Short mmCIF file of C-alpha atoms in Angstrom, two decimals:
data_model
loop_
_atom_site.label_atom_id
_atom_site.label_comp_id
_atom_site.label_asym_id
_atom_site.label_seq_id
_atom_site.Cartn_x
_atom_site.Cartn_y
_atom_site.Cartn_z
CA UNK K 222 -33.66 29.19 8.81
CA UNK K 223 -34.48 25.34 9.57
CA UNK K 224 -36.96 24.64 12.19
CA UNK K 225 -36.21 22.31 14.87
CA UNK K 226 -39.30 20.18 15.90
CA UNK K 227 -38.25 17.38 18.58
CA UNK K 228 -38.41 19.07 22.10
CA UNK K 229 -35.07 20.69 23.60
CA UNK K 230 -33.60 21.91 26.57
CA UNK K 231 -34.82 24.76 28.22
CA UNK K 232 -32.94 28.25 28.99
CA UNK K 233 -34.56 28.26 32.62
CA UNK K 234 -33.89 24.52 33.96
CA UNK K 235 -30.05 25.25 32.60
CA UNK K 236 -29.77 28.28 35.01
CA UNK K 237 -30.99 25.67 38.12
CA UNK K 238 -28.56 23.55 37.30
CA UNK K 239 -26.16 26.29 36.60
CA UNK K 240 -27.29 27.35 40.24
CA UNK K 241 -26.86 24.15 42.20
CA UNK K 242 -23.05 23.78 40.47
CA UNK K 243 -21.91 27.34 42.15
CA UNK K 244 -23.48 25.39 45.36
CA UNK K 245 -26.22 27.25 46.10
CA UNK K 246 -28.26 26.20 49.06
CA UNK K 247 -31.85 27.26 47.90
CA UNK K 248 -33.29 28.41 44.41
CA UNK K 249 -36.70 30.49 44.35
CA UNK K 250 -38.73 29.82 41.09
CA UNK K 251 -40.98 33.42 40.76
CA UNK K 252 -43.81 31.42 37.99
CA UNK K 253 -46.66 29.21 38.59
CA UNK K 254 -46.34 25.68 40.87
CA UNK K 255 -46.12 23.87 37.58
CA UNK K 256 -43.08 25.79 36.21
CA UNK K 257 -39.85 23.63 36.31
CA UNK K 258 -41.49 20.44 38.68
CA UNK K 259 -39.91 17.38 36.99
CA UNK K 260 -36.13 19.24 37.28
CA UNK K 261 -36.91 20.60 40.60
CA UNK K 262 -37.68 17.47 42.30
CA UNK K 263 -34.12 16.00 40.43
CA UNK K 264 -32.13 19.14 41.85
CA UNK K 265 -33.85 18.05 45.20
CA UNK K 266 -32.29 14.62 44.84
CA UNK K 267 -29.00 16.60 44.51
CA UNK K 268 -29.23 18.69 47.95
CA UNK K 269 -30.87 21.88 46.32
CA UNK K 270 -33.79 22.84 47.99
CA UNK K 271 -36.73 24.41 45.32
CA UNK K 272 -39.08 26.95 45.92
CA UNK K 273 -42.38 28.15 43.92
CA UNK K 274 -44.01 31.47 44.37
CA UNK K 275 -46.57 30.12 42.82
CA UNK K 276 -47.97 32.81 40.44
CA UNK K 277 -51.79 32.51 39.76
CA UNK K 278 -54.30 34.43 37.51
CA UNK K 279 -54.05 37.80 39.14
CA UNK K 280 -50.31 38.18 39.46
CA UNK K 281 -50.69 37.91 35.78
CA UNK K 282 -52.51 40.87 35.54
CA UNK K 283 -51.13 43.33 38.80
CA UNK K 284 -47.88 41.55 38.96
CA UNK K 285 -46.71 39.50 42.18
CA UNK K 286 -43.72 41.85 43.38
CA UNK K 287 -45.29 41.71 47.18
CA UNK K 288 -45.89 38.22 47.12
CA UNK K 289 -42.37 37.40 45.76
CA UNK K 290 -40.40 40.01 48.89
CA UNK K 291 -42.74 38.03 50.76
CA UNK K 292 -41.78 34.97 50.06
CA UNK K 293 -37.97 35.54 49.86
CA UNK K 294 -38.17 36.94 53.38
CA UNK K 295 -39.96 33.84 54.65
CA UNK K 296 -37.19 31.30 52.84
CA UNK K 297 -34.22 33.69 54.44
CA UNK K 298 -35.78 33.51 57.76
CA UNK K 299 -36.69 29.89 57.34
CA UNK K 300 -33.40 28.17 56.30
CA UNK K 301 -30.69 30.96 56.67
CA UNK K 302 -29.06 29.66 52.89
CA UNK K 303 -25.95 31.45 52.72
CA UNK K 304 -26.50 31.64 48.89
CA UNK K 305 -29.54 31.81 46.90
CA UNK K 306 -31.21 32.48 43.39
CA UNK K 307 -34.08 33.44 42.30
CA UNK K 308 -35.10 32.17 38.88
CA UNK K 309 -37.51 34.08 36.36
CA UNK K 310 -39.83 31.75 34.54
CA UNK K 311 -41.71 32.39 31.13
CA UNK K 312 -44.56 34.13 33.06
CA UNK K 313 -42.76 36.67 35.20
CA UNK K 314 -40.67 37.41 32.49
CA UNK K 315 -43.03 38.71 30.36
CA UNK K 316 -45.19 40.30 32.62
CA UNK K 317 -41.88 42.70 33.66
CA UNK K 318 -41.16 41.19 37.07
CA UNK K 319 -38.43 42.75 38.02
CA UNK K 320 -36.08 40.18 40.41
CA UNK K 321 -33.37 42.74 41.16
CA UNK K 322 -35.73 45.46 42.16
CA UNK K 323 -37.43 42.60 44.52
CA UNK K 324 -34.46 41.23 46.13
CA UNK K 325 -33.17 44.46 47.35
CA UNK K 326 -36.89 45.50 48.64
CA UNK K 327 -36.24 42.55 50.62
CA UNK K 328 -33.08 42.83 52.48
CA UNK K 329 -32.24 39.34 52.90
CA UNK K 330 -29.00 38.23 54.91
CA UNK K 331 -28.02 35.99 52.16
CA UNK K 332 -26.16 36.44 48.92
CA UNK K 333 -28.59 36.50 45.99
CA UNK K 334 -28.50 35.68 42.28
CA UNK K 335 -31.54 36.63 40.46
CA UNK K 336 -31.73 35.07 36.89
CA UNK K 337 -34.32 37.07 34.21
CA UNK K 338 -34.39 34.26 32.39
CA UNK K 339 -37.47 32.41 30.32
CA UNK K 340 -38.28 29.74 27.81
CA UNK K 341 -38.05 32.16 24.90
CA UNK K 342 -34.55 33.12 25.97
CA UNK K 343 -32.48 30.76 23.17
CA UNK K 344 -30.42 27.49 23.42
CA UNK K 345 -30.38 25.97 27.21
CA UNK K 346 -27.22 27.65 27.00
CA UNK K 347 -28.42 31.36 27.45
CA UNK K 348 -29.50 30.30 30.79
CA UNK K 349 -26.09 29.06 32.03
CA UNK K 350 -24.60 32.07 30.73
CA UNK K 351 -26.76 34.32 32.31
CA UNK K 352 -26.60 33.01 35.47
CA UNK K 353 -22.41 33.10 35.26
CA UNK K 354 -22.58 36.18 34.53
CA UNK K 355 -24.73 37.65 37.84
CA UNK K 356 -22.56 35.45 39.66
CA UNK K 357 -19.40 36.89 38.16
CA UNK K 358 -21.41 40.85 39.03
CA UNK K 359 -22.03 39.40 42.74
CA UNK K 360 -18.32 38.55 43.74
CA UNK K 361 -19.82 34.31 43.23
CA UNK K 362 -17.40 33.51 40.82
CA UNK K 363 -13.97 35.77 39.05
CA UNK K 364 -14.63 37.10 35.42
CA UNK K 365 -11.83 34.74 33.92
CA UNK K 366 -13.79 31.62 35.40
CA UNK K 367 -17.49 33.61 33.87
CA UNK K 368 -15.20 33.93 30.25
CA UNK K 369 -13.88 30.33 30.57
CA UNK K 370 -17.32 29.38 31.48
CA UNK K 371 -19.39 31.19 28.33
CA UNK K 372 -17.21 30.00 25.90
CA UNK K 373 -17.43 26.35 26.48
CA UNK K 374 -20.87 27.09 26.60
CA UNK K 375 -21.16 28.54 22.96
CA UNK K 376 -19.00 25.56 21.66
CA UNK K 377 -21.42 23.65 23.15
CA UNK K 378 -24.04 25.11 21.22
CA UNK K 379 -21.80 25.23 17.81
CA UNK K 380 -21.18 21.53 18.01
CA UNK K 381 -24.89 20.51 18.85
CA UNK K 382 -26.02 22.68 15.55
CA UNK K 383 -23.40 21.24 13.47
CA UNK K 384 -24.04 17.79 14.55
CA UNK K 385 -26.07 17.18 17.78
CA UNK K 386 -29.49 17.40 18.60
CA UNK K 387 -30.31 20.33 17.08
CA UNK K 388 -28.89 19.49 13.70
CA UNK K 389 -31.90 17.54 12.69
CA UNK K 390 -34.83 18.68 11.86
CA UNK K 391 -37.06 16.14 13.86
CA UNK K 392 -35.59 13.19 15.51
CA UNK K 393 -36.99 10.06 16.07
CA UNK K 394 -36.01 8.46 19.54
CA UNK K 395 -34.30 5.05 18.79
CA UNK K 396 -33.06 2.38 21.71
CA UNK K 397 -29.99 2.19 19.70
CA UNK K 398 -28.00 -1.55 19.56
CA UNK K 399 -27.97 -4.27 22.30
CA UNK K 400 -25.80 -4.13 25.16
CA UNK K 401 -25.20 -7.55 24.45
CA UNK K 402 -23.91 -7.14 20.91
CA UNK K 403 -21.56 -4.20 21.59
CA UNK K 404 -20.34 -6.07 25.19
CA UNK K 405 -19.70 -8.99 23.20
CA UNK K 406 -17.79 -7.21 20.28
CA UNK K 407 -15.63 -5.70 23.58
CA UNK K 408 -15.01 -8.89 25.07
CA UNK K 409 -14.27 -10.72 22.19
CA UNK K 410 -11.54 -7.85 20.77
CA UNK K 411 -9.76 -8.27 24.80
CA UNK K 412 -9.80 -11.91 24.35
CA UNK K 413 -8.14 -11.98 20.74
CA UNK K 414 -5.37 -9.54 22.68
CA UNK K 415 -6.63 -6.01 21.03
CA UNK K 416 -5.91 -2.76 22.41
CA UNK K 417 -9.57 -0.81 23.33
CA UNK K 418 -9.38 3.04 24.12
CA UNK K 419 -12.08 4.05 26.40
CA UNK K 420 -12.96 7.27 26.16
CA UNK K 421 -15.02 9.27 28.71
CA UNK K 422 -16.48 12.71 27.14
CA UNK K 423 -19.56 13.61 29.50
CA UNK K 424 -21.32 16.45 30.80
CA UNK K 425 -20.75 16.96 34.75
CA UNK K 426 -22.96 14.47 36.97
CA UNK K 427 -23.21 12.23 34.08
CA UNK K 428 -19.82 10.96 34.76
CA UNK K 429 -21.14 8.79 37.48
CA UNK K 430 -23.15 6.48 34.82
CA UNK K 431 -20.60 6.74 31.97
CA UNK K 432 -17.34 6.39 34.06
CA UNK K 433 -18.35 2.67 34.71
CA UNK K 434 -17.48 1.55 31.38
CA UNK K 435 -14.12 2.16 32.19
CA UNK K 436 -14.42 0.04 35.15
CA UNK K 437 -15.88 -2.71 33.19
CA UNK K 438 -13.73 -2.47 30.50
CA UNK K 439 -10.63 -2.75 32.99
CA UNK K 440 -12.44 -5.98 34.62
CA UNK K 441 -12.74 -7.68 31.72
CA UNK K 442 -9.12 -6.95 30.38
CA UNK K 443 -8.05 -8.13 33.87
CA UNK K 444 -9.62 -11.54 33.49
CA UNK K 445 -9.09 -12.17 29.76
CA UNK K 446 -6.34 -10.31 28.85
CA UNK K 447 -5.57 -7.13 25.75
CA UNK K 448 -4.82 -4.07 26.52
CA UNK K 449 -6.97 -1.13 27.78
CA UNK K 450 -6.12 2.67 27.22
CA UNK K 451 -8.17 5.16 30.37
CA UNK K 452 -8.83 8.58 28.49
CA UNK K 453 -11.21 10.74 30.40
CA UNK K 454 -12.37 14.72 31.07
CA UNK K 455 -12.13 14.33 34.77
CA UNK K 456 -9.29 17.44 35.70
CA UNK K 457 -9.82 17.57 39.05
CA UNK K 458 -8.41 21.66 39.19
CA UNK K 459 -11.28 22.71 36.36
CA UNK K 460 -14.63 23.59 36.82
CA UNK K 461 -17.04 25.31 39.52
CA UNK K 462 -17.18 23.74 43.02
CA UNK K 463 -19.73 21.10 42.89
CA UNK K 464 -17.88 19.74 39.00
CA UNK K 465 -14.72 19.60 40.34
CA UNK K 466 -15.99 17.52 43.62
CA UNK K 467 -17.64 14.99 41.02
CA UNK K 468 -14.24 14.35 39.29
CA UNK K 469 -12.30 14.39 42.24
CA UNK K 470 -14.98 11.14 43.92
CA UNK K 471 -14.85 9.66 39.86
CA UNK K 472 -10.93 9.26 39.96
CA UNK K 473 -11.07 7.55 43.38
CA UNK K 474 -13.89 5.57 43.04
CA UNK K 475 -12.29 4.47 39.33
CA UNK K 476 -8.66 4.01 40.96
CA UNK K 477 -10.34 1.92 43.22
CA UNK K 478 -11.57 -0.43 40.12
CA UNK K 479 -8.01 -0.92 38.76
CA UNK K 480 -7.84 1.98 36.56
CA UNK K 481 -4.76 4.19 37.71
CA UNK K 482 -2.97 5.68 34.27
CA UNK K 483 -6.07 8.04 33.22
CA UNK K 484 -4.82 10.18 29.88
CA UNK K 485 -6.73 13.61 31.24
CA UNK K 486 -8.47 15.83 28.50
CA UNK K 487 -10.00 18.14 30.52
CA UNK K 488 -12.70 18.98 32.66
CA UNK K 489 -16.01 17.79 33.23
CA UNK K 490 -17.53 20.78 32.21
CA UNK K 491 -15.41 21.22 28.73
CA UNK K 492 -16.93 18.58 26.88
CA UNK K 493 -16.64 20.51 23.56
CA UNK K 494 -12.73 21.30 23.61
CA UNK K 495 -12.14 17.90 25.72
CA UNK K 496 -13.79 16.27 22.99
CA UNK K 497 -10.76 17.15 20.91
CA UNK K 498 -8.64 16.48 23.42
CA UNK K 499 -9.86 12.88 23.31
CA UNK K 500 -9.96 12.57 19.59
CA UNK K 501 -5.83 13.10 19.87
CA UNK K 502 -5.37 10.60 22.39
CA UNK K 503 -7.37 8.45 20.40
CA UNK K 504 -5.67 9.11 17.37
CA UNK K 505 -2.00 8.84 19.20
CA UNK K 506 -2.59 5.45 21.45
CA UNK K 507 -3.41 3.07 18.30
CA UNK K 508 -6.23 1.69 19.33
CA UNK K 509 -8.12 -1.56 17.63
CA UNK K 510 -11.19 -0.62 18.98
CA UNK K 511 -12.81 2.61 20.44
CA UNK K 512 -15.18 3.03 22.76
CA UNK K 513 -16.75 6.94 23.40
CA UNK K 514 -18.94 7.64 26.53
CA UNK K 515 -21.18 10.39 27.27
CA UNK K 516 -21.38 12.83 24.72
CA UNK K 517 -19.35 11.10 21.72
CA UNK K 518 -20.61 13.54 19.11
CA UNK K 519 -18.35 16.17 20.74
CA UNK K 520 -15.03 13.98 19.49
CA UNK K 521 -14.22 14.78 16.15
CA UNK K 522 -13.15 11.89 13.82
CA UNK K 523 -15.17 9.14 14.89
CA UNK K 524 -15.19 5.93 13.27
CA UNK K 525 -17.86 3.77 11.69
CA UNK K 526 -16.53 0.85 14.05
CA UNK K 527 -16.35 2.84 17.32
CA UNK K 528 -18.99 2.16 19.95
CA UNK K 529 -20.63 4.96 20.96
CA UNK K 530 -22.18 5.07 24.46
CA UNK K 531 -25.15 7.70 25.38
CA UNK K 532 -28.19 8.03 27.12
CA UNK K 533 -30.57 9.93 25.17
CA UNK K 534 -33.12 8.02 22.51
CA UNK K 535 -32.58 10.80 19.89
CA UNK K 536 -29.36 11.66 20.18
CA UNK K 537 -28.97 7.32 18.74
CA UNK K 538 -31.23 7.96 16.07
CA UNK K 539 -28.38 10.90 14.87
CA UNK K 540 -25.77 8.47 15.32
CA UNK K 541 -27.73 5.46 14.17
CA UNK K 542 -28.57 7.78 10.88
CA UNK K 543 -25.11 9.11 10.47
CA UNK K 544 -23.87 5.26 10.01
CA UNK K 545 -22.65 3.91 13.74
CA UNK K 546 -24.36 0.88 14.31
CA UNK K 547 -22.41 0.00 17.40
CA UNK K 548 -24.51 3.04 19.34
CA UNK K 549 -26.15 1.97 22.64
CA UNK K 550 -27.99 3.52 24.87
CA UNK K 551 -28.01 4.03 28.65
CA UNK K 552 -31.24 6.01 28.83
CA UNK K 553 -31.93 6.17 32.78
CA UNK K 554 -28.13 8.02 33.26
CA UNK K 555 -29.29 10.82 34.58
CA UNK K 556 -32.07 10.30 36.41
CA UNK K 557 -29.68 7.93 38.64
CA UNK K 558 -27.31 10.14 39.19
CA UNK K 559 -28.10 13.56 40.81
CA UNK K 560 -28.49 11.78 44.25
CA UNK K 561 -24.73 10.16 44.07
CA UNK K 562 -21.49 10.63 44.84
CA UNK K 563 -20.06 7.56 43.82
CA UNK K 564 -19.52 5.93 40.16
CA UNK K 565 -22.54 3.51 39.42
CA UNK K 566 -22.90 0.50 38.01
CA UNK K 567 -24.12 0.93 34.30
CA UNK K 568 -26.49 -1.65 32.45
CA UNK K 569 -23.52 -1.73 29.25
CA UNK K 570 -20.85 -2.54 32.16
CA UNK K 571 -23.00 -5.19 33.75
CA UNK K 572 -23.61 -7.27 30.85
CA UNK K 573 -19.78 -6.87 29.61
CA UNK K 574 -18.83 -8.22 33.43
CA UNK K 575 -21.67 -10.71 32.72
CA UNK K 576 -19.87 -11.72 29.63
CA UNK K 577 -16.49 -12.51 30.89
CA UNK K 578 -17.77 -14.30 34.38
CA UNK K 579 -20.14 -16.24 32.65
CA UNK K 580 -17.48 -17.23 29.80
CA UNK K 581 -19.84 -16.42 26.61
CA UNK K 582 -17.14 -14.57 24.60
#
């Protein structure tokens, strides 16, 4: 069994985020103040408010059941949330907390969802999955949408082993090639009249960075002519509530920009099997050039020539390693997105606009 030594996602933060896509109003963390802080205050920036109990030394060793009815019964009288969860963290796991047990003790008014969940759990995944599945048992979501759900999931986790992040023993971070040289090798294949696929593949709120190379793409074809083929994961009908709101405000914000015939692979949260949805549209439109946003590891059949667009350091080394040079970062992605609901302006789309405005291609 190979070892995998760079740091990964973690099982618990994927259930908060799993959490704050069914819309819930408030998520109770049952660990230490530490547990979770960096994600937390990012959820916060989404609309999800994030509770600690705060475990210390001594719930260690008598366990903090009172302190966590406690505390539930001071957020449900607080705020009122008409949904909540409750989130188990590597120390209340192990020390047997038991979340169910507490959350009926505490006869709250709201619905509840409480995760067992911890670091040791597996892949990120497991956390998503678990929490879809308590939502499914609480009437949150149907059992076709939980089935749906877990098996994009373990695709997810399929493709990452056979060629993501954790396909690698360690990976270096690497700030992959200059916006400049891949906007310029964009601008200049418009300008000699090529046709350039974009293709958006991304994973939920990540859309709002990613999305705006289409935008940029369409600009420049607008002021120096080619051709430009729209291929994107943004079904509107697919996904849980918050998903589908973020392609919904992505199609209008992007039909806005010029870009009306959108070939549609999927939803936002079906990366995997949208990835081969784009890799047929890709294959069928002819392009000259190819451009892949978000997660382009998830399309099968990519090309040495194809730019590749992503926004985490390691994930360019893979691709750097595995022999695309034209891979460029967008590294601050996420971070700029949880508090938006509009498409943002990305630092690869800025310097292609750059490009054509200031006539250097």
């Amino acid at each position: 069994m190979k070892d995998v030594l760079h740091p990964r996602p973690n099982p618990i933060i994927a259930a908060m985020y799993t959490l704050r896509d069914l819309d819930t109003d408030i998520i109770v963390m049952h660990g230490p103040a530490g547990c979770g802080f960096m994600a937390s205050r990012r959820l916060e920036e989404a609309g999800v408010r994030v509770m600690t109990t705060g475990m210390q030394e001594n719930d260690l060793i008598f366990g903090a059941e009172e302190k966590l009815i406690r505390i539930l019964r001071n957020v449900d009288e607080m705020f009122h949330p008409r949904l909540m969860g409750v989130v188990g963290t590597c120390a209340s796991m192990i020390i047997g907390e038991n979340l169910d047990g507490s959350v009926k003790k505490a006869g709250l008014s709201a619905t509840v969802l409480p995760i067992d969940v911890h670091g040791c759990s597996g892949p990120n995944t497991s956390g998503a999955i678990r929490t879809l599945e308590v939502a499914a048992e609480r009437g949150v979501i149907t059992f076709k949408e939980r089935d749906r759900q877990r098996s994009m999931l373990l695709r997810a986790t399929q493709i990452e082993r056979e060629r993501g992040l954790t396909s690698k023993e360690y990976l270096e971070p690497h700030p992959g090639a200059t916006k400049m040289s891949v906007a310029l090798r964009i601008v200049e294949a418009l300008r000699e009249g090529e046709r350039v696929a974009v293709a958006l593949n991304a994973k939920k709120e990540t859309a709002y960075g990613f999305a705006d190379t289409m935008r940029a793409v369409q600009y420049a074809r607008d002021k120096v002519g080619g051709e430009v083929i729209h291929i994107a994961n943004l079904d509107p009908d697919i996904g849980l509530p918050r998903i589908r709101r973020y392609a919904t405000n992505i199609l209008r914000d992007l039909k806005g920009s010029g870009v009306v015939d959108v070939v549609l692979t999927g939803g936002l949260d079906e990366y995997p099997v949208a990835g081969e949805a784009a890799a047929r549209a890709l294959g069928e439109c002819g392009a000259d050039l190819r451009v892949i946003t978000g997660l382009p590891h998830a399309v099968p059949g990519l090309r040495r020539e194809d730019v590749l667009v992503t926004d985490q350091p390691r994930e360019l080394r893979n691709y750097i390693e595995q022999g695309f040079p034209l891979s460029v970062g967008e590294v601050n992605t996420h971070a700029d997105v949880m508090s938006t609901s509009r498409v943002l302006h990305s630092e690869l789309g800025n310097t292609i606009r750059e490009i054509v405005d200031g006539g250097w291609a």
